Amino acid sequence: MKQTLFLLLMMFYFTCRSFVEPFWAVFLYYGLSVLRPQALWEWALPEGIRWSLYAAVLAVVVAILHGRPVQRRATRPLFLPMLAVFAFCLLCSYHHALDRTLASATGWEYAKLLTMLVVGAWVLTERRHLRYLAWMIFACLGYVVYEMNSLYFFKGMLYIYHHGFGGYDNNGAALALAMVIPFGYFFWLAERRWWRWGYLAVTLPAMHVVMLSLSRGAMLSTLVVMVGMLAATARRHAGRTLLAAILLTAAIAVLAGPEVRDRFATIGDKLQDPSAESRYLSWRAGYRIAKAYPLFGVGLRNSNLLTWDYGADRAGRTIHNNYLQIAADAGLPALTVFVSLLVASFGWFHLGAQRAAADMDDPEMRWHHYICRAGGWSLATFAVGSVFLSFETFELPYLLMLMAAAAPDLAGEPRLAIADAQPRRLPRVAALSPAETPA
């Protein structure tokens, strides 16, 4: 009952705010449908209520009512055209699908995903909006991390391994929760007051949940990104980086039990682990399908119908590689646009961080800088994990792409802003003697 009441009050509050500022409808949507903290409360919520659908309709309505933000959109000029090309590739793939009924389910997911990105591009117009989205990602995923650890320590349940989370299996749920680790680390660097340690404290339970999932793809992407983050901040924050490295190394040594170590050690060993062999076979099947249908693919999620014919170990096998999955389902042009969006997002986050770094004494600019860095490394977690998982309609990386597209312009030009803020001095004029004073 209390969970239902909380959601109703939250939706009422953000609905009222969204009619004044449409950004809050997009905020509500991504909080409900992407991060889905209410998925843990399904036993307490009434059936049949589509919370995220309400938020999506609300976001579209208030965006139409508020046409003013369209004229001052902050996203990069290429962002919406790239989304349009990607949507066109997906539409062509659906038209040429082997089974349109099967493709329609994934097609609707893509349609919702792309529609909300367009709406988000309209209403994401201020620097604080980016900060609110980043805090929302951290808070919601941090709550899920807490719940997963609570179920394990107090009830002995490996919930994430057996049930996953929010409609995703253990692999997808682990990768989603691993994406909160960069936010905790860089928020720790951004904050200068004592509660900064609370941000860092979330990273250790998040690592523990990733290990509990026994997902080797999520564990490997987490390890790669952790090493990259520490290496990237070692020069500017040597002391903090060393402390974080010691804490994280100790945590891995303590949290990783024998099952986790054995599971991680067999990533590349096909003889010890049959699942590694099946993964290689599914990759090869995905490559062959993409090669046979290079232009439009076989249809959204239709590649599962053909993986057995192209060398997978069983019928209906998923390709288990996001890039090969998109290539096989929607064709090489769709994959090219998707990878281009991913690479461009890394560049946009870097540009936003660089612009904000010019004025790190300003708390707002400092937070913008570290949010850009957190978003980039979180997106890198997804990019690495996508090598091992088929996760093409997962909305969190697309939200990060939206944030990346707005990051450079929202950072502005700090040097110019500082120059404009300084009082202008009038040139000195020499005093005239009484004899020189004009009559």
Coordinates of C-alpha atoms in Angstrom, one line a residue:
M1 CA 0.0 0.0 0.0
K2 CA 2.7 2.5 0.9
Q3 CA 4.6 1.8 -2.3
T4 CA 1.5 2.5 -4.4
L5 CA 0.8 5.7 -2.4
F6 CA 4.4 6.8 -2.9
L7 CA 4.2 6.3 -6.7
L8 CA 0.8 8.1 -6.9
L9 CA 2.1 11.1 -5.0
M10 CA 5.3 11.2 -7.0
M11 CA 3.3 11.1 -10.3
F12 CA 0.9 13.8 -9.1
Y13 CA 3.8 16.0 -8.1
F14 CA 5.8 15.7 -11.3
T15 CA 2.6 16.0 -13.4
C16 CA 1.8 19.4 -11.8
R17 CA 5.4 20.5 -12.3
S18 CA 5.6 19.4 -15.9
F19 CA 2.8 21.7 -17.0
V20 CA 5.0 24.6 -15.8
E21 CA 8.3 23.1 -16.9
P22 CA 8.0 20.1 -19.4
F23 CA 11.4 18.7 -18.5
W24 CA 9.8 17.1 -15.4
A25 CA 7.6 14.8 -17.5
V26 CA 10.7 13.4 -19.2
F27 CA 12.4 13.1 -15.8
L28 CA 9.4 11.1 -14.6
Y29 CA 9.4 8.9 -17.6
Y30 CA 13.0 7.9 -17.4
G31 CA 12.7 7.3 -13.7
L32 CA 9.8 5.0 -14.1
S33 CA 10.5 3.1 -17.4
V34 CA 14.2 3.1 -17.7
L35 CA 15.5 2.6 -14.2
R36 CA 12.3 1.0 -12.9
P37 CA 12.7 1.0 -9.1
Q38 CA 9.1 0.0 -8.8
A39 CA 9.9 -3.4 -10.4
L40 CA 10.9 -4.6 -6.9
W41 CA 7.4 -3.6 -5.6
E42 CA 5.3 -5.6 -8.1
W43 CA 3.9 -7.7 -5.3
A44 CA 2.6 -4.6 -3.6
L45 CA 1.3 -2.7 -6.7
P46 CA -2.1 -3.1 -8.3
E47 CA -2.0 -5.0 -11.6
G48 CA -2.7 -3.5 -15.0
I49 CA -1.3 0.0 -14.3
R50 CA 1.2 1.0 -17.0
W51 CA 3.1 3.6 -15.1
S52 CA 5.7 4.4 -17.8
L53 CA 3.0 4.7 -20.5
Y54 CA 1.3 7.5 -18.5
A55 CA 4.6 9.3 -18.1
A56 CA 5.4 9.0 -21.9
V57 CA 1.9 10.4 -22.9
L58 CA 2.3 13.2 -20.4
A59 CA 5.8 14.0 -21.7
V60 CA 4.5 14.2 -25.3
V61 CA 1.5 16.4 -24.4
V62 CA 3.4 18.9 -22.3
A63 CA 6.1 19.1 -25.0
I64 CA 3.5 20.0 -27.6
L65 CA 1.9 22.6 -25.3
H66 CA 5.3 24.2 -24.7
G67 CA 6.6 25.0 -28.1
R68 CA 9.1 27.6 -26.8
P69 CA 11.9 25.2 -25.9
V70 CA 12.1 23.9 -29.5
Q71 CA 13.6 27.3 -30.5
R72 CA 16.4 27.1 -28.0
R73 CA 17.3 23.4 -28.2
A74 CA 20.6 22.6 -26.5
T75 CA 21.4 19.3 -28.2
R76 CA 24.1 19.1 -30.9
P77 CA 22.8 19.7 -34.5
L78 CA 23.7 16.2 -35.7
F79 CA 21.8 14.4 -32.9
L80 CA 18.2 14.5 -34.3
P81 CA 19.3 13.8 -37.9
M82 CA 21.2 10.8 -36.7
L83 CA 18.1 9.6 -34.8
A84 CA 16.0 10.1 -37.9
V85 CA 18.4 8.0 -40.1
F86 CA 18.5 5.3 -37.4
A87 CA 14.7 5.3 -37.3
F88 CA 14.5 5.0 -41.1
C89 CA 16.9 2.0 -41.0
L90 CA 14.7 0.3 -38.4
L91 CA 11.5 1.0 -40.4
C92 CA 13.1 -0.5 -43.5
S93 CA 14.1 -3.5 -41.4
Y94 CA 10.6 -4.0 -40.2
H95 CA 9.2 -3.7 -43.8
H96 CA 11.6 -6.5 -44.9
A97 CA 11.2 -8.7 -41.8
L98 CA 10.8 -12.4 -42.2
D99 CA 8.1 -12.3 -39.5
R100 CA 6.6 -8.9 -38.9
T101 CA 4.5 -10.0 -36.0
L102 CA 7.8 -10.9 -34.2
A103 CA 9.4 -7.7 -35.3
S104 CA 6.5 -5.5 -34.1
A105 CA 7.2 -6.0 -30.4
T106 CA 10.8 -4.8 -30.7
G107 CA 9.6 -2.2 -33.2
W108 CA 7.3 -0.6 -30.6
E109 CA 10.1 -0.6 -28.1
Y110 CA 12.3 1.3 -30.5
A111 CA 9.4 3.7 -31.4
K112 CA 8.9 4.6 -27.7
L113 CA 12.6 4.9 -27.2
L114 CA 13.2 7.2 -30.2
T115 CA 10.0 9.3 -29.5
M116 CA 11.2 10.0 -25.9
L117 CA 14.7 11.0 -27.2
V118 CA 13.1 13.5 -29.5
V119 CA 10.9 14.9 -26.7
G120 CA 13.9 15.0 -24.4
A121 CA 15.9 16.9 -27.0
W122 CA 13.2 19.5 -27.0
V123 CA 12.9 20.1 -23.2
L124 CA 16.5 19.5 -22.0
T125 CA 17.5 23.2 -22.2
E126 CA 19.3 24.1 -18.9
R127 CA 22.4 22.9 -17.2
R128 CA 20.5 21.9 -14.0
H129 CA 18.4 19.5 -16.1
L130 CA 21.5 17.5 -16.9
R131 CA 22.4 17.5 -13.2
Y132 CA 18.9 16.3 -12.2
L133 CA 19.0 13.4 -14.7
A134 CA 22.4 12.3 -13.4
W135 CA 21.3 12.4 -9.8
M136 CA 18.2 10.5 -10.8
I137 CA 20.3 7.8 -12.4
F138 CA 22.4 7.5 -9.3
A139 CA 19.5 7.5 -6.9
C140 CA 17.4 5.0 -8.7
L141 CA 20.1 2.5 -9.5
G142 CA 21.6 3.0 -6.0
Y143 CA 18.2 2.0 -4.5
V144 CA 18.1 -1.1 -6.6
V145 CA 21.6 -2.0 -5.5
Y146 CA 20.5 -1.6 -1.9
E147 CA 17.5 -3.9 -2.4
M148 CA 19.6 -6.6 -4.1
N149 CA 22.1 -6.6 -1.3
S150 CA 19.4 -6.5 1.3
L151 CA 17.7 -9.6 -0.2
Y152 CA 21.1 -11.4 -0.2
F153 CA 22.3 -10.5 3.3
F154 CA 19.1 -10.7 5.2
K155 CA 17.1 -13.3 3.3
G156 CA 19.8 -15.3 1.6
M157 CA 18.3 -14.7 -1.9
L158 CA 20.4 -14.5 -5.1
Y159 CA 17.5 -12.5 -6.6
I160 CA 19.5 -10.9 -9.4
Y161 CA 20.9 -14.2 -10.5
H162 CA 17.6 -16.1 -10.5
H163 CA 15.2 -13.4 -11.5
G164 CA 17.2 -10.5 -13.0
F165 CA 15.5 -7.1 -12.6
G166 CA 12.9 -5.1 -14.4
G167 CA 12.3 -7.6 -17.2
Y168 CA 16.0 -8.2 -17.8
D169 CA 17.8 -11.4 -17.0
N170 CA 20.8 -11.6 -14.7
N171 CA 23.2 -10.4 -17.5
G172 CA 21.2 -7.4 -18.5
A173 CA 20.4 -6.4 -14.9
A174 CA 24.0 -6.7 -13.8
L175 CA 25.2 -4.5 -16.7
A176 CA 22.5 -1.9 -15.9
L177 CA 23.6 -1.7 -12.2
A178 CA 27.3 -1.7 -13.2
M179 CA 26.6 1.6 -15.0
V180 CA 26.0 3.4 -11.7
I181 CA 29.6 2.8 -10.6
P182 CA 31.1 5.7 -12.6
F183 CA 28.5 8.1 -11.2
G184 CA 29.4 7.2 -7.6
Y185 CA 33.1 7.6 -8.3
F186 CA 32.9 10.9 -10.1
F187 CA 30.3 12.3 -7.7
W188 CA 32.7 11.6 -5.0
L189 CA 35.3 13.8 -6.8
A190 CA 32.7 16.5 -7.5
E191 CA 31.5 17.0 -4.0
R192 CA 33.7 18.6 -1.4
R193 CA 31.6 18.3 1.7
W194 CA 31.7 15.3 4.1
W195 CA 28.7 13.5 2.5
R196 CA 30.8 12.9 -0.6
W197 CA 31.8 9.5 1.0
G198 CA 28.2 8.4 0.6
Y199 CA 28.7 8.6 -3.2
L200 CA 31.8 6.4 -3.1
A201 CA 30.1 4.0 -0.7
V202 CA 27.5 3.0 -3.4
T203 CA 30.2 1.7 -5.7
L204 CA 31.2 -1.2 -3.4
P205 CA 27.6 -2.6 -3.1
A206 CA 27.2 -2.2 -6.8
M207 CA 30.3 -4.2 -7.5
H208 CA 29.0 -6.9 -5.1
V209 CA 25.7 -7.1 -7.0
V210 CA 27.5 -7.5 -10.3
M211 CA 29.4 -10.4 -8.8
L212 CA 26.3 -12.0 -7.4
S213 CA 24.8 -12.0 -10.9
L214 CA 27.6 -14.3 -12.1
S215 CA 27.5 -12.4 -15.4
R216 CA 30.9 -12.5 -16.9
G217 CA 30.2 -9.8 -19.4
A218 CA 29.1 -7.4 -16.7
M219 CA 32.0 -8.3 -14.5
L220 CA 34.5 -7.8 -17.4
S221 CA 33.0 -4.4 -18.4
T222 CA 33.1 -3.3 -14.8
L223 CA 36.7 -4.3 -14.4
V224 CA 37.8 -2.6 -17.7
V225 CA 35.9 0.7 -16.8
M226 CA 37.3 0.8 -13.3
V227 CA 40.8 0.5 -14.5
G228 CA 40.1 3.2 -17.1
M229 CA 38.6 5.6 -14.6
L230 CA 41.4 5.2 -12.2
A231 CA 44.0 5.7 -14.9
A232 CA 42.2 8.8 -16.3
T233 CA 42.1 10.5 -12.9
A234 CA 45.5 9.4 -11.6
R235 CA 47.3 12.5 -12.7
R236 CA 44.9 15.2 -11.3
H237 CA 43.8 13.3 -8.2
A238 CA 46.7 11.1 -7.3
G239 CA 45.9 10.7 -3.6
R240 CA 42.2 10.1 -4.1
T241 CA 42.8 7.7 -6.9
L242 CA 45.3 5.7 -4.8
L243 CA 42.8 5.5 -2.0
A244 CA 40.0 4.5 -4.3
A245 CA 42.2 1.8 -5.9
I246 CA 43.1 0.4 -2.5
L247 CA 39.5 0.3 -1.4
L248 CA 38.2 -1.3 -4.7
T249 CA 41.0 -3.9 -4.8
A250 CA 40.3 -4.9 -1.2
A251 CA 36.6 -5.1 -2.0
I252 CA 37.1 -7.3 -5.0
A253 CA 39.3 -9.6 -3.0
V254 CA 36.7 -9.9 -0.2
L255 CA 33.5 -10.0 -2.3
A256 CA 34.6 -12.3 -5.0
G257 CA 34.0 -15.8 -3.7
P258 CA 35.3 -19.0 -5.4
E259 CA 32.2 -19.3 -7.6
V260 CA 32.8 -15.8 -9.0
R261 CA 36.5 -16.4 -9.5
D262 CA 35.9 -19.7 -11.3
R263 CA 33.2 -18.2 -13.4
F264 CA 35.4 -15.3 -14.5
A265 CA 38.4 -17.5 -15.2
T266 CA 36.4 -19.5 -17.9
I267 CA 35.6 -16.5 -20.1
G268 CA 37.7 -17.7 -22.9
D269 CA 37.9 -21.4 -22.1
K270 CA 35.6 -23.3 -24.4
L271 CA 36.6 -26.7 -22.9
Q272 CA 35.7 -25.9 -19.3
D273 CA 32.6 -23.9 -19.9
P274 CA 30.1 -25.0 -22.6
S275 CA 28.4 -21.6 -22.4
A276 CA 31.6 -20.0 -23.7
E277 CA 31.5 -22.3 -26.7
S278 CA 27.8 -21.5 -27.4
R279 CA 28.6 -17.8 -27.2
Y280 CA 31.3 -18.1 -29.9
L281 CA 28.9 -20.1 -32.1
S282 CA 26.1 -17.5 -31.7
W283 CA 28.6 -14.7 -32.6
R284 CA 29.6 -16.6 -35.7
A285 CA 26.0 -17.2 -36.7
G286 CA 25.2 -13.5 -36.2
Y287 CA 28.1 -12.5 -38.4
R288 CA 27.0 -14.9 -41.1
I289 CA 23.4 -13.6 -41.0
A290 CA 24.6 -10.0 -41.2
K291 CA 26.8 -10.9 -44.2
A292 CA 23.9 -12.7 -45.9
Y293 CA 21.4 -9.8 -45.3
P294 CA 23.7 -6.7 -45.2
L295 CA 21.3 -3.9 -46.2
F296 CA 18.1 -4.3 -44.0
G297 CA 18.8 -7.4 -42.0
V298 CA 16.3 -10.1 -41.4
G299 CA 13.9 -8.0 -39.3
L300 CA 13.9 -6.8 -35.7
R301 CA 14.7 -9.8 -33.4
N302 CA 14.1 -12.1 -36.4
S303 CA 17.7 -13.3 -36.3
N304 CA 16.8 -15.8 -33.6
L305 CA 14.8 -17.7 -36.3
L306 CA 17.9 -18.3 -38.3
T307 CA 20.7 -18.7 -35.8
W308 CA 20.4 -22.5 -35.9
D309 CA 20.6 -22.5 -39.7
Y310 CA 23.8 -20.4 -39.6
G311 CA 25.7 -22.4 -37.0
A312 CA 24.4 -21.8 -33.5
D313 CA 24.2 -24.6 -31.0
R314 CA 20.4 -24.6 -30.7
A315 CA 17.3 -23.2 -32.4
G316 CA 16.2 -19.7 -31.2
R317 CA 19.7 -18.8 -29.8
T318 CA 20.2 -15.1 -29.2
I319 CA 23.3 -13.7 -30.7
H320 CA 24.6 -12.4 -27.3
N321 CA 26.4 -9.4 -28.9
N322 CA 24.6 -6.1 -29.2
Y323 CA 26.5 -5.0 -32.3
L324 CA 26.1 -8.2 -34.2
Q325 CA 22.4 -8.4 -33.1
I326 CA 21.7 -4.9 -34.6
A327 CA 23.6 -5.8 -37.8
A328 CA 21.8 -9.1 -38.2
D329 CA 18.4 -7.7 -37.4
A330 CA 18.5 -4.3 -39.0
G331 CA 21.4 -4.3 -41.4
L332 CA 24.9 -2.8 -41.5
P333 CA 23.6 0.8 -42.1
A334 CA 21.7 0.7 -38.8
L335 CA 24.8 -0.6 -37.1
T336 CA 26.8 2.2 -38.6
V337 CA 24.4 4.8 -37.3
F338 CA 24.3 3.2 -33.9
V339 CA 28.0 3.0 -33.5
S340 CA 28.3 6.6 -34.8
L341 CA 25.9 7.8 -32.1
L342 CA 27.9 5.9 -29.5
V343 CA 31.3 7.4 -30.7
A344 CA 29.8 10.9 -31.1
S345 CA 28.4 10.7 -27.5
F346 CA 31.9 10.0 -26.2
G347 CA 33.1 13.0 -28.0
W348 CA 30.3 15.2 -26.8
F349 CA 30.8 14.2 -23.2
H350 CA 34.5 15.0 -23.6
L351 CA 33.8 18.4 -25.1
G352 CA 31.3 19.2 -22.3
A353 CA 33.8 18.2 -19.7
Q354 CA 36.6 20.3 -21.3
R355 CA 34.4 23.4 -21.5
A356 CA 33.3 23.1 -17.8
A357 CA 36.9 22.4 -16.7
A358 CA 37.9 26.1 -17.4
D359 CA 36.1 27.2 -14.2
M360 CA 36.3 24.4 -11.7
D361 CA 36.0 26.8 -8.7
D362 CA 32.4 27.3 -9.7
P363 CA 30.4 24.4 -8.0
E364 CA 27.9 24.3 -10.9
M365 CA 30.6 24.0 -13.5
R366 CA 32.6 21.5 -11.4
W367 CA 29.5 19.3 -11.2
H368 CA 28.9 19.6 -14.9
H369 CA 32.5 18.5 -15.6
Y370 CA 32.3 15.4 -13.5
I371 CA 28.8 14.5 -14.7
C372 CA 30.1 14.5 -18.2
R373 CA 33.0 12.3 -17.2
A374 CA 30.6 10.0 -15.3
G375 CA 28.3 9.8 -18.2
G376 CA 31.1 8.9 -20.6
W377 CA 32.5 6.1 -18.4
S378 CA 29.0 4.8 -17.7
L379 CA 28.4 4.7 -21.5
A380 CA 31.7 2.9 -21.8
T381 CA 30.4 0.2 -19.4
F382 CA 27.5 -0.4 -21.8
A383 CA 29.8 -0.4 -24.8
V384 CA 32.1 -3.0 -23.4
G385 CA 29.3 -5.1 -22.0
S386 CA 27.5 -5.0 -25.4
V387 CA 30.2 -7.3 -26.7
F388 CA 28.7 -10.1 -24.6
L389 CA 25.0 -9.1 -24.4
S390 CA 22.1 -8.4 -26.8
F391 CA 20.6 -5.3 -25.2
E392 CA 19.6 -3.2 -28.1
T393 CA 16.4 -1.6 -26.6
F394 CA 17.8 -0.9 -23.2
E395 CA 17.0 2.8 -22.7
L396 CA 19.6 3.9 -20.2
P397 CA 22.5 4.2 -22.8
Y398 CA 20.1 6.2 -25.1
L399 CA 19.4 8.5 -22.2
L400 CA 23.1 9.0 -21.8
M401 CA 23.4 9.8 -25.5
L402 CA 20.8 12.5 -25.0
M403 CA 22.7 13.9 -22.1
A404 CA 25.9 13.8 -24.1
A405 CA 24.3 15.6 -27.0
A406 CA 23.3 18.5 -24.7
A407 CA 26.4 18.6 -22.6
P408 CA 28.7 20.9 -24.7
D409 CA 26.1 23.6 -25.3
L410 CA 24.9 23.5 -21.7
A411 CA 28.5 23.9 -20.5
G412 CA 28.6 27.0 -22.6
E413 CA 31.8 29.0 -23.1
P414 CA 33.1 29.5 -19.5
R415 CA 35.8 31.9 -20.5
L416 CA 33.4 34.2 -22.3
A417 CA 30.9 34.0 -19.4
I418 CA 33.6 35.0 -16.9
A419 CA 34.7 37.8 -19.2
D420 CA 31.2 39.1 -19.5
A421 CA 30.7 38.9 -15.7
Q422 CA 33.6 41.2 -15.0
P423 CA 32.8 44.9 -14.6
R424 CA 33.9 46.9 -17.6
R425 CA 36.3 49.8 -16.8
L426 CA 36.0 53.0 -18.7
P427 CA 39.2 54.5 -20.1
R428 CA 40.7 57.1 -18.0
V429 CA 40.5 60.7 -19.3
A430 CA 43.1 63.2 -18.3
A431 CA 41.8 66.0 -16.1
L432 CA 41.6 69.4 -17.9
S433 CA 43.0 72.5 -16.4
P434 CA 40.7 75.5 -16.0
A435 CA 42.4 77.2 -18.9
E436 CA 41.8 74.2 -21.1
T437 CA 38.1 73.9 -20.1
P438 CA 35.9 74.8 -23.1
A439 CA 33.6 77.8 -22.5

